[in-house]
Coordinates of C-alpha atoms and ligand atoms in Angstrom, one line a residue:
M288 CA -29.2 -73.0 22.1
N289 CA -28.8 -76.7 21.3
S290 CA -31.1 -78.6 23.5
L291 CA -32.4 -82.1 23.4
F292 CA -35.8 -81.8 25.0
I293 CA -37.8 -84.9 25.6
K294 CA -41.2 -84.2 24.1
K295 CA -43.6 -86.2 26.2
P296 CA -44.6 -84.6 29.5
F297 CA -44.5 -87.7 31.6
L298 CA -41.0 -88.6 30.2
Q299 CA -40.0 -85.0 31.1
I300 CA -41.0 -85.6 34.7
I301 CA -39.2 -88.9 34.9
T302 CA -36.2 -87.3 33.3
I303 CA -36.1 -84.5 35.8
N304 CA -36.2 -87.0 38.7
L305 CA -33.5 -89.1 37.2
L306 CA -31.4 -86.0 36.6
L307 CA -31.4 -85.5 40.4
I308 CA -29.9 -88.9 40.9
F309 CA -27.5 -88.7 37.9
L310 CA -29.2 -91.4 35.9
I311 CA -30.1 -89.5 32.7
P312 CA -28.1 -91.8 30.4
L313 CA -30.1 -94.8 31.7
Q314 CA -33.4 -93.1 31.0
L315 CA -32.4 -91.7 27.6
R316 CA -31.1 -95.1 26.5
A317 CA -34.2 -97.1 27.5
Q318 CA -34.1 -99.0 24.2
T319 CA -34.7 -102.8 24.0
Y320 CA -31.9 -105.2 23.1
A321 CA -31.9 -108.6 21.5
R322 CA -29.7 -111.1 19.5
N323 CA -32.2 -113.3 17.7
G324 CA -35.1 -111.2 16.6
M325 CA -37.1 -108.2 17.2
V326 CA -40.6 -106.7 16.4
S327 CA -41.6 -103.1 17.1
S328 CA -45.2 -102.1 16.6
S329 CA -47.9 -99.9 18.0
S330 CA -49.4 -102.8 20.0
M331 CA -47.2 -104.9 22.3
I332 CA -49.6 -107.8 21.9
A333 CA -49.1 -107.7 18.2
S334 CA -45.3 -107.4 18.6
E335 CA -45.4 -110.5 20.7
V336 CA -47.3 -112.4 18.0
G337 CA -44.6 -111.5 15.5
R338 CA -41.8 -112.4 18.0
D339 CA -43.5 -115.9 18.6
I340 CA -43.5 -116.4 14.8
L341 CA -39.8 -115.7 14.7
K342 CA -39.3 -118.2 17.6
Q343 CA -41.2 -120.9 15.7
G344 CA -38.7 -120.5 12.8
G345 CA -40.5 -117.9 10.8
N346 CA -38.5 -115.2 9.0
A347 CA -39.1 -111.5 9.0
I348 CA -41.8 -111.7 6.4
D349 CA -43.7 -114.3 8.4
A350 CA -43.4 -112.2 11.5
A351 CA -44.5 -109.0 9.7
V352 CA -47.5 -110.6 8.2
A353 CA -48.6 -112.2 11.5
T354 CA -48.0 -108.8 13.3
A355 CA -50.0 -106.9 10.7
F356 CA -53.0 -109.3 11.0
A357 CA -52.8 -109.1 14.8
L358 CA -52.8 -105.3 14.7
A359 CA -56.1 -105.5 12.8
V360 CA -57.5 -107.0 16.0
T361 CA -55.6 -105.2 18.7
W362 CA -55.0 -101.8 17.1
P363 CA -58.2 -101.1 15.1
S364 CA -57.6 -97.4 14.7
A365 CA -55.0 -98.2 12.0
G366 CA -54.2 -101.9 12.0
N367 CA -56.5 -103.3 9.4
I368 CA -57.7 -105.7 6.7
G369 CA -60.0 -103.0 5.3
G370 CA -57.2 -100.6 4.3
G371 CA -53.9 -100.6 2.5
G372 CA -50.2 -99.8 2.7
F373 CA -46.6 -100.6 1.8
L374 CA -43.9 -103.1 2.7
V375 CA -40.1 -102.9 2.2
F376 CA -38.2 -106.2 2.5
M377 CA -34.4 -106.7 2.6
N378 CA -33.1 -110.2 2.7
D379 CA -29.7 -111.4 4.1
K380 CA -28.2 -111.2 0.5
A381 CA -28.9 -107.5 0.4
E382 CA -31.7 -107.9 -2.1
V383 CA -34.5 -105.4 -1.6
T384 CA -38.0 -105.3 -2.9
T385 CA -41.3 -103.6 -2.0
I386 CA -44.9 -104.6 -2.0
D387 CA -47.5 -101.9 -2.9
F388 CA -50.9 -102.8 -1.4
R389 CA -52.3 -99.3 -1.6
E390 CA -56.1 -99.0 -2.0
K391 CA -57.4 -98.3 -5.5
A392 CA -60.2 -96.1 -6.7
P393 CA -63.2 -98.3 -7.8
I394 CA -63.8 -99.1 -11.5
N395 CA -66.7 -96.6 -11.6
A396 CA -64.7 -93.7 -10.0
S397 CA -64.2 -90.4 -11.9
S398 CA -62.3 -87.2 -11.3
T399 CA -65.5 -85.3 -10.4
M400 CA -67.2 -88.0 -8.3
F401 CA -67.1 -85.9 -5.1
L402 CA -68.5 -82.7 -6.7
D403 CA -72.0 -81.2 -6.7
Q404 CA -73.5 -79.3 -9.6
H405 CA -71.6 -76.2 -8.5
G406 CA -68.2 -78.0 -8.5
N407 CA -68.0 -78.1 -4.7
I408 CA -67.2 -81.2 -2.7
F409 CA -70.6 -82.4 -1.3
N410 CA -71.0 -83.5 2.3
D411 CA -67.2 -84.1 2.8
S412 CA -67.9 -87.2 0.7
N413 CA -64.2 -87.8 0.0
H414 CA -63.6 -88.4 3.7
T415 CA -66.9 -89.8 5.1
G416 CA -69.4 -92.4 4.0
G417 CA -69.3 -95.1 1.4
L418 CA -67.9 -93.0 -1.4
S419 CA -64.7 -92.4 0.6
I420 CA -63.8 -96.1 0.6
G421 CA -61.0 -97.2 -1.6
V422 CA -60.7 -100.9 -2.7
P423 CA -58.8 -102.5 0.2
G424 CA -55.3 -103.9 -0.5
T425 CA -54.0 -105.2 2.8
V426 CA -55.0 -108.9 2.5
A427 CA -53.7 -109.1 -1.1
G428 CA -50.4 -107.4 0.0
L429 CA -49.7 -109.6 3.0
Y430 CA -50.6 -112.7 0.9
L431 CA -48.3 -111.7 -1.9
A432 CA -45.4 -111.0 0.5
H433 CA -46.0 -114.3 2.2
Q434 CA -46.3 -116.4 -0.9
K435 CA -43.1 -115.0 -2.4
Y436 CA -40.9 -114.6 0.7
G437 CA -42.4 -116.3 3.7
K438 CA -41.2 -119.6 5.3
L439 CA -44.0 -120.8 7.5
R440 CA -47.4 -122.0 6.3
W441 CA -50.0 -119.2 5.6
E442 CA -52.3 -120.7 8.2
E443 CA -49.6 -120.5 10.8
V444 CA -49.1 -116.7 10.4
V445 CA -52.9 -115.9 10.3
Q446 CA -53.9 -118.1 13.2
P447 CA -52.7 -115.9 16.0
A448 CA -54.9 -113.0 14.8
V449 CA -57.9 -115.5 14.6
D450 CA -57.2 -116.5 18.2
L451 CA -56.9 -112.9 19.4
A452 CA -60.3 -112.1 17.7
N453 CA -62.2 -115.2 18.8
N454 CA -60.7 -115.7 22.3
G455 CA -60.3 -112.0 23.0
F456 CA -57.4 -110.0 24.4
P457 CA -57.2 -107.7 27.4
F458 CA -58.9 -104.4 26.6
T459 CA -56.3 -101.6 26.9
W460 CA -56.5 -98.2 28.5
T461 CA -55.9 -96.6 25.1
L462 CA -58.9 -98.4 23.6
Y463 CA -61.0 -97.5 26.7
H464 CA -60.3 -93.8 26.2
H465 CA -61.2 -94.1 22.5
S466 CA -64.5 -95.9 23.5
I467 CA -65.4 -92.9 25.7
E468 CA -64.9 -90.5 22.8
F469 CA -66.9 -92.6 20.4
K470 CA -69.9 -93.0 22.6
K471 CA -69.8 -89.2 23.2
Y472 CA -69.3 -88.0 19.7
Y473 CA -70.8 -90.6 17.3
A474 CA -74.0 -91.8 19.1
E475 CA -76.2 -90.0 16.5
S476 CA -74.2 -89.8 13.4
L477 CA -72.6 -93.3 13.4
P478 CA -74.5 -95.4 16.0
E479 CA -72.8 -98.7 15.1
F480 CA -69.4 -97.2 15.4
S481 CA -70.2 -95.5 18.7
K482 CA -70.9 -99.0 20.1
F483 CA -67.9 -100.7 18.5
M484 CA -65.9 -101.2 21.7
L485 CA -68.8 -101.2 24.2
E486 CA -70.3 -104.1 26.1
E487 CA -73.5 -105.5 24.6
D488 CA -75.6 -103.6 27.2
G489 CA -74.0 -100.3 26.1
S490 CA -71.7 -99.9 29.2
F491 CA -68.0 -99.3 28.9
R492 CA -65.7 -102.3 28.7
E493 CA -63.3 -102.2 31.6
P494 CA -59.5 -102.2 30.8
G495 CA -58.1 -105.6 31.4
K496 CA -61.3 -107.4 30.5
L497 CA -61.2 -109.7 27.4
W498 CA -62.5 -108.1 24.2
K499 CA -63.8 -110.7 21.7
Q500 CA -64.6 -109.8 18.1
T501 CA -66.2 -112.9 16.6
D502 CA -67.4 -111.4 13.3
L503 CA -63.8 -110.3 12.7
G504 CA -62.6 -113.7 13.8
A505 CA -64.8 -115.4 11.1
S506 CA -63.5 -113.0 8.4
L507 CA -59.9 -113.8 9.5
E508 CA -60.8 -117.6 9.4
R509 CA -61.9 -117.3 5.8
I510 CA -58.6 -115.5 5.0
R511 CA -56.7 -118.2 6.9
D512 CA -58.4 -121.0 5.0
H513 CA -58.6 -119.5 1.5
G514 CA -55.7 -116.9 1.3
R515 CA -56.5 -113.8 -0.7
D516 CA -59.6 -115.4 -2.1
G517 CA -61.0 -115.6 1.4
F518 CA -61.3 -111.8 1.2
Y519 CA -61.7 -110.9 -2.5
K520 CA -64.1 -113.7 -3.4
G521 CA -67.0 -115.6 -1.8
K522 CA -68.8 -114.6 1.4
T523 CA -66.6 -111.7 2.5
A524 CA -66.5 -110.1 -1.0
K525 CA -70.3 -110.4 -1.4
L526 CA -71.2 -109.0 2.0
L527 CA -68.6 -106.3 1.7
A528 CA -69.7 -105.0 -1.7
E529 CA -73.4 -105.1 -0.5
Y530 CA -72.6 -103.2 2.6
I531 CA -70.5 -100.5 0.9
Q532 CA -73.3 -99.9 -1.7
E533 CA -75.9 -99.7 1.1
E534 CA -73.7 -96.9 2.5
G535 CA -73.6 -95.0 -0.8
G536 CA -70.3 -96.4 -2.1
I537 CA -69.6 -97.7 -5.6
I538 CA -67.3 -100.7 -4.9
T539 CA -68.5 -103.9 -6.5
E540 CA -67.6 -107.5 -6.2
E541 CA -65.7 -107.0 -9.5
D542 CA -63.6 -104.3 -7.9
L543 CA -62.6 -106.7 -5.1
L544 CA -61.9 -109.6 -7.5
K545 CA -59.7 -107.4 -9.7
Y546 CA -57.6 -105.9 -6.9
E547 CA -53.9 -106.9 -7.2
A548 CA -51.0 -106.0 -4.9
I549 CA -47.9 -105.0 -6.9
E550 CA -44.2 -105.8 -6.3
R551 CA -42.2 -102.8 -7.2
K552 CA -38.5 -101.9 -7.1
P553 CA -37.6 -99.7 -4.1
V554 CA -36.3 -96.1 -4.5
V555 CA -32.7 -96.0 -3.6
G556 CA -30.6 -93.2 -2.2
K557 CA -27.2 -92.8 -0.7
Y558 CA -26.7 -90.7 2.4
R559 CA -23.2 -90.2 4.0
G560 CA -22.2 -93.7 2.9
Y561 CA -25.4 -95.5 3.9
D562 CA -27.8 -97.0 1.4
I563 CA -31.4 -95.9 1.8
Y564 CA -34.2 -98.1 0.5
S565 CA -37.7 -96.8 0.6
M566 CA -41.1 -96.8 -1.0
P567 CA -41.6 -95.6 -4.6
P568 CA -44.8 -94.0 -5.9
P569 CA -47.7 -94.3 -5.4
S570 CA -46.1 -93.3 -2.1
S571 CA -44.4 -90.0 -2.2
G572 CA -42.4 -91.0 0.9
G573 CA -39.2 -92.5 -0.5
V574 CA -38.7 -90.0 -3.3
T575 CA -39.4 -86.9 -1.2
M576 CA -37.2 -88.2 1.7
I577 CA -34.2 -89.0 -0.6
E578 CA -34.5 -85.6 -2.3
M579 CA -34.4 -83.9 1.1
L580 CA -31.5 -86.1 2.4
N581 CA -29.5 -85.3 -0.8
I582 CA -30.0 -81.6 -0.1
L583 CA -29.0 -82.0 3.6
E584 CA -25.8 -83.9 2.7
H585 CA -24.5 -80.4 1.6
F586 CA -24.5 -79.3 5.3
N587 CA -22.6 -80.4 8.3
L588 CA -25.6 -81.1 10.5
Q589 CA -23.6 -82.5 13.4
D590 CA -21.7 -79.2 13.6
L591 CA -24.9 -77.2 13.3
G592 CA -26.1 -79.1 16.4
F593 CA -29.3 -80.9 17.1
N594 CA -32.3 -78.5 17.0
S595 CA -30.1 -75.4 16.9
A596 CA -31.6 -72.4 15.0
D597 CA -29.3 -73.1 12.0
Y598 CA -30.2 -76.8 12.0
I599 CA -34.0 -76.1 12.0
H600 CA -33.6 -73.5 9.3
V601 CA -31.7 -75.9 7.0
L602 CA -34.1 -78.7 7.8
S603 CA -37.2 -76.6 7.0
E604 CA -35.7 -75.3 3.8
A605 CA -34.9 -78.8 2.6
M606 CA -38.5 -79.9 3.6
R607 CA -40.0 -76.9 1.8
R608 CA -38.2 -77.9 -1.4
G609 CA -38.9 -81.6 -1.1
Y610 CA -42.6 -81.1 -0.5
A611 CA -42.9 -78.7 -3.4
S612 CA -41.7 -81.4 -5.8
R613 CA -44.0 -83.9 -4.1
A614 CA -47.1 -81.7 -4.8
E615 CA -46.0 -80.9 -8.4
Y616 CA -45.0 -84.3 -9.7
L617 CA -46.0 -87.3 -7.7
G618 CA -49.0 -89.7 -8.1
D619 CA -49.7 -93.3 -9.2
P620 CA -46.9 -94.4 -11.5
D621 CA -49.2 -96.5 -13.6
F622 CA -51.1 -93.3 -14.5
N623 CA -48.2 -90.9 -14.6
P624 CA -45.5 -92.6 -16.7
D625 CA -43.6 -89.3 -17.0
M626 CA -42.9 -88.5 -13.4
P627 CA -39.3 -87.2 -13.3
L628 CA -38.0 -89.5 -10.6
D629 CA -34.6 -89.6 -12.2
K630 CA -34.3 -85.8 -11.8
L631 CA -35.8 -85.7 -8.2
L632 CA -33.5 -88.4 -7.0
T633 CA -30.2 -87.1 -8.4
K634 CA -27.4 -85.5 -6.4
S635 CA -27.0 -82.8 -9.0
Y636 CA -30.6 -81.6 -8.6
A637 CA -30.2 -81.6 -4.9
K638 CA -27.0 -79.6 -5.2
K639 CA -28.9 -76.8 -7.0
L640 CA -31.6 -76.8 -4.4
A641 CA -29.1 -76.8 -1.6
A642 CA -27.3 -73.8 -3.2
S643 CA -30.7 -71.9 -3.2
I644 CA -30.8 -72.0 0.6
D645 CA -29.9 -68.6 2.2
M646 CA -28.5 -69.3 5.7
K647 CA -29.7 -65.9 6.9
K648 CA -33.3 -65.9 5.9
A649 CA -36.3 -68.2 5.2
S650 CA -37.5 -68.6 1.6
V651 CA -41.1 -68.0 0.7
S652 CA -43.3 -70.9 -0.6
D653 CA -45.0 -69.9 -3.9
S654 CA -48.6 -70.3 -3.0
T655 CA -49.8 -69.5 -6.5
K656 CA -48.8 -72.9 -7.8
Y657 CA -49.7 -75.9 -5.6
G658 CA -51.1 -76.4 -2.2
Q659 CA -50.6 -79.0 0.5
L660 CA -52.0 -82.5 0.2
Y661 CA -54.5 -83.8 2.6
D662 CA -53.5 -87.0 4.4
G663 CA -55.0 -88.7 7.4
E664 CA -52.8 -88.7 10.5
N665 CA -53.6 -92.2 11.7
T666 CA -51.6 -94.9 10.2
T667 CA -49.4 -97.5 11.9
H668 CA -45.9 -98.9 11.3
L669 CA -44.1 -102.1 12.3
S670 CA -40.4 -102.9 12.0
V671 CA -39.0 -106.5 12.1
L672 CA -35.5 -108.0 12.1
D673 CA -34.8 -111.7 12.2
K674 CA -31.8 -113.7 13.3
D675 CA -30.5 -114.0 9.7
G676 CA -30.6 -110.3 9.1
N677 CA -33.8 -110.2 7.0
A678 CA -35.7 -107.0 7.7
V679 CA -39.2 -105.8 7.0
S680 CA -40.5 -102.2 7.3
L681 CA -44.3 -102.1 6.9
T682 CA -46.6 -99.1 7.1
Y683 CA -50.4 -99.5 6.5
T684 CA -53.5 -97.5 7.2
L685 CA -57.2 -96.8 7.2
E686 CA -56.4 -93.1 6.4
N687 CA -58.2 -91.4 9.3
S688 CA -58.2 -92.9 12.8
Y689 CA -60.7 -95.9 12.5
G690 CA -61.0 -94.9 8.8
C691 CA -64.4 -93.8 7.6
K692 CA -65.8 -95.4 10.8
L693 CA -68.0 -97.8 8.9
I694 CA -67.7 -101.4 10.2
A695 CA -68.5 -103.9 7.5
K696 CA -71.8 -105.6 8.5
N697 CA -71.4 -109.2 9.8
L698 CA -67.7 -109.0 8.8
G699 CA -66.4 -107.1 11.9
F700 CA -63.7 -104.9 10.3
L701 CA -63.4 -101.2 9.7
L702 CA -63.2 -99.6 6.3
N703 CA -60.8 -97.0 5.0
N704 CA -61.5 -93.5 3.8
E705 CA -58.5 -93.4 1.6
M706 CA -60.3 -91.8 -1.4
G707 CA -59.6 -88.5 0.6
D708 CA -55.9 -88.8 -0.4
F709 CA -56.8 -88.0 -4.1
N710 CA -56.9 -84.4 -5.3
P711 CA -60.7 -83.9 -5.1
V712 CA -61.4 -80.9 -7.4
P713 CA -59.6 -81.0 -10.8
G714 CA -57.7 -77.9 -11.5
I715 CA -58.5 -76.1 -8.2
T716 CA -55.7 -75.5 -5.9
K717 CA -56.1 -73.5 -2.7
T718 CA -53.5 -72.4 -0.1
D719 CA -55.7 -73.8 2.7
G720 CA -54.9 -77.3 1.7
Q721 CA -56.7 -78.5 -1.4
I722 CA -54.8 -79.2 -4.6
G723 CA -56.0 -79.9 -8.0
T724 CA -52.9 -81.0 -10.0
N725 CA -53.2 -83.8 -12.5
A726 CA -50.8 -86.4 -11.1
N727 CA -53.1 -87.3 -8.2
Q728 CA -56.6 -86.7 -9.5
V729 CA -59.2 -89.5 -9.1
A730 CA -59.5 -92.0 -12.0
S731 CA -60.9 -95.5 -12.4
E732 CA -58.7 -98.1 -10.7
K733 CA -56.0 -95.5 -9.8
R734 CA -54.0 -95.6 -6.6
M735 CA -54.1 -92.4 -4.5
L736 CA -50.8 -90.7 -3.5
S737 CA -49.5 -91.6 0.0
S738 CA -46.9 -90.3 2.4
M739 CA -46.1 -93.6 3.9
T740 CA -42.3 -94.1 4.2
P741 CA -41.3 -97.6 5.3
T742 CA -37.5 -97.5 5.1
I743 CA -34.5 -99.8 5.5
I744 CA -31.0 -98.5 5.7
A745 CA -28.0 -100.7 4.9
K746 CA -24.3 -100.3 5.4
D747 CA -21.9 -102.5 3.4
G748 CA -24.8 -104.5 2.0
K749 CA -26.3 -105.4 5.4
V750 CA -29.3 -104.1 7.3
Y751 CA -28.4 -101.2 9.6
M752 CA -31.7 -99.6 10.5
V753 CA -35.4 -100.3 10.0
I754 CA -37.7 -97.4 10.5
G755 CA -41.2 -95.9 9.8
S756 CA -44.0 -93.9 11.3
P757 CA -47.7 -92.9 11.0
G758 CA -48.6 -89.2 10.7
G759 CA -50.1 -88.4 7.3
R760 CA -47.9 -85.8 5.5
T761 CA -45.6 -85.6 8.6
I762 CA -44.5 -89.2 8.1
I763 CA -41.8 -88.4 5.6
N764 CA -40.2 -85.7 7.8
S765 CA -40.5 -87.9 11.0
V766 CA -38.7 -90.8 9.4
M767 CA -36.1 -88.5 8.0
Q768 CA -35.4 -86.9 11.3
A769 CA -35.1 -90.2 13.1
I770 CA -32.5 -91.2 10.4
L771 CA -30.6 -87.9 10.9
N772 CA -30.7 -88.3 14.6
V773 CA -29.0 -91.7 14.3
L774 CA -26.6 -91.1 11.4
D775 CA -25.6 -87.4 12.0
H776 CA -26.3 -86.8 15.7
K777 CA -25.2 -90.3 16.8
M778 CA -28.3 -90.9 19.0
D779 CA -29.4 -94.4 20.1
I780 CA -32.7 -95.5 18.5
K781 CA -34.9 -94.7 21.5
T782 CA -33.5 -91.2 21.9
A783 CA -33.7 -90.7 18.1
I784 CA -37.4 -91.6 18.1
E785 CA -38.4 -89.6 21.1
A786 CA -36.4 -86.4 20.3
G787 CA -38.4 -83.3 19.4
K788 CA -39.3 -83.1 15.7
I789 CA -40.4 -80.4 13.3
H790 CA -42.5 -80.5 10.1
H791 CA -42.6 -78.2 7.0
Q792 CA -44.6 -79.2 4.0
W793 CA -44.1 -76.2 1.7
L794 CA -47.7 -75.0 2.0
P795 CA -49.0 -73.7 4.4
D796 CA -45.7 -71.9 4.8
Q797 CA -45.0 -72.7 8.4
V798 CA -42.8 -74.8 10.7
I799 CA -44.9 -77.2 12.8
Y800 CA -43.0 -78.2 15.9
E801 CA -43.5 -80.4 19.0
E802 CA -44.2 -77.9 21.7
L803 CA -41.4 -79.2 24.0
G804 CA -39.2 -79.9 21.0
I805 CA -37.4 -76.6 20.5
S806 CA -36.6 -73.8 23.0
S807 CA -38.2 -70.4 22.9
D808 CA -35.0 -68.5 22.2
T809 CA -34.2 -70.8 19.2
K810 CA -37.7 -70.1 17.9
K811 CA -37.3 -66.3 18.3
M812 CA -34.0 -66.5 16.3
L813 CA -35.8 -68.4 13.5
E814 CA -38.8 -66.0 13.6
S815 CA -36.4 -63.1 13.0
M816 CA -35.2 -65.0 9.9
G817 CA -38.8 -65.1 8.6
H818 CA -40.0 -68.5 9.7
K819 CA -43.6 -68.8 11.0
F820 CA -44.4 -71.4 13.7
R821 CA -47.3 -73.6 14.9
S822 CA -46.9 -75.9 17.8
V823 CA -48.5 -79.4 18.2
E824 CA -48.3 -81.9 21.0
N825 CA -46.8 -84.6 19.0
I826 CA -45.5 -85.5 15.6
G827 CA -45.3 -89.2 14.4
A828 CA -45.1 -92.5 16.3
L829 CA -41.9 -94.1 15.1
M830 CA -41.1 -97.8 15.4
G831 CA -37.4 -98.5 14.8
I832 CA -34.6 -101.0 15.0
V833 CA -30.8 -100.4 14.7
Y834 CA -28.5 -103.5 14.2
D835 CA -24.9 -103.5 15.4
R836 CA -23.9 -106.5 13.3
K837 CA -20.3 -106.7 14.5
K838 CA -21.5 -107.1 18.1
G839 CA -24.6 -109.1 17.0
I840 CA -26.9 -106.7 19.0
M841 CA -30.3 -105.5 17.8
A842 CA -31.6 -102.3 19.6
G843 CA -35.2 -101.4 19.2
A844 CA -37.7 -98.8 20.3
A845 CA -41.4 -98.0 20.0
D846 CA -42.4 -94.3 20.3
S847 CA -44.0 -93.6 23.6
S848 CA -46.7 -91.5 21.9
S849 CA -48.1 -94.8 20.6
G850 CA -50.0 -95.8 23.8
D851 CA -50.1 -99.6 23.4
G852 CA -46.8 -99.9 21.5
G853 CA -43.8 -102.0 22.4
V854 CA -40.8 -104.0 21.2
A855 CA -40.9 -107.8 21.6
V856 CA -37.7 -109.8 21.4
Y857 CA -36.0 -113.1 21.7
Ligands
LIG945 N1 -53.3 -91.9 4.4 C1 -52.0 -91.5 4.8 C2 -51.0 -91.7 3.7 O1 -51.2 -92.6 2.9 O2 -50.0 -91.1 3.7

């Protein structure tokens, strides 16, 4: 019953071949090692930028900032300067902090801004077009992190991205495949976007050929030369506000000027002797994950066995309970001062929830209360560890893949559609996915709830693991399962990241699973207990590092589902 399937088909083929020559351990342990520094991200070129910054004497913050700017050039589906995200930083003295650079609703936003006269959402306006754009936070967040905790000069960490944009980088096969889709599907509805990665004559750009983005290069130069003001004031701010308004949006220059990233205390949990540091609201990630880990501590997961029927049952039941709390309570803390975080994070609350799990049958999610939250599935994560043991876990996003697919005119960067992460219709909750609870309704200058879960785990006051993932609502569960795989199932980081994952989010009441992740007899046992299933090809794209401090060895991995991803080391 207990089976560790490798989820990606090509890996499966390789694994079968290696099985024949008795080399399975080598394949399963194809993690990357280093002693002095490591960067794992969804673009190998961007990881190398971060690695080079570490080599030049930069610390983990410098490397993370440089990698994030580089991803805005080389991984435009989610790497960005037109979106937002979260960063968790632990220094070598075990001090942990976080930077919230989540997008904000514009000043003129209101709880009914997406509704027509009948109270229905018009034209999918919370996900497409100018109204769906939240005030971007990435540049302010990276700038704040660097000003407070970086070592190198700002220009030094931004310059590599400027060079990648102006001088070009080899176009990748992943981008090539995306460009084919865009030309096919968006030629009529979004003509500028459909040409985004094509040659000037409209032909496809060949993989390996340099791709230059000079408008983006000029925007990055202004950021390099003027810091946050190079984005939120002056030419960029003026052109950006004008363009968004041309597209029907309501973001003004004042919105851009007023945007501030916020330093917040991390949420902290303890799991089997390890300290878990993760992102507080407005991300739901840290609170929900710690609540679920506290529930799972009541079960001997190692004895249940990886992806056994009992293990998946317990996992799904913990997820059901964690995501129910998420839907009911969580939103922007500056607008929800009464969120019961103290209750949700306590061991005593988790004990009650653990006791409510029946090991023989699935519970039923109460669909009369709250529904699922909509989150985009295309975000990106990077993990960094430097030679002094400073670590950064950073997740940021445009919400959907390539955001709202509007490219700021003459500025060369894509804009988010993060307004879709708010509850769009006040008071109306449907089991098909729309929720209307107060905590996450749109309001002027409010931050929308997120699932991003950048996390650092420490043992005895030192970094042990750095982990995060894209994947919308699935992020929290992906990150948690990677942690369980390392801490409970004793997997190395590569195996932990690749191993088949599941996802339950309370409503809809179903277990989503990677199709090669659990066996059919395990699934049948779970169905007889009342669980319903839906298969997907893939869940998440984890980027992780584990540090064996005694041996002085860093081990890292990038999820193979992230086409261009990789770990760069020195
Ligand atoms: N837009 C995805 C998230 O914030 O969770």
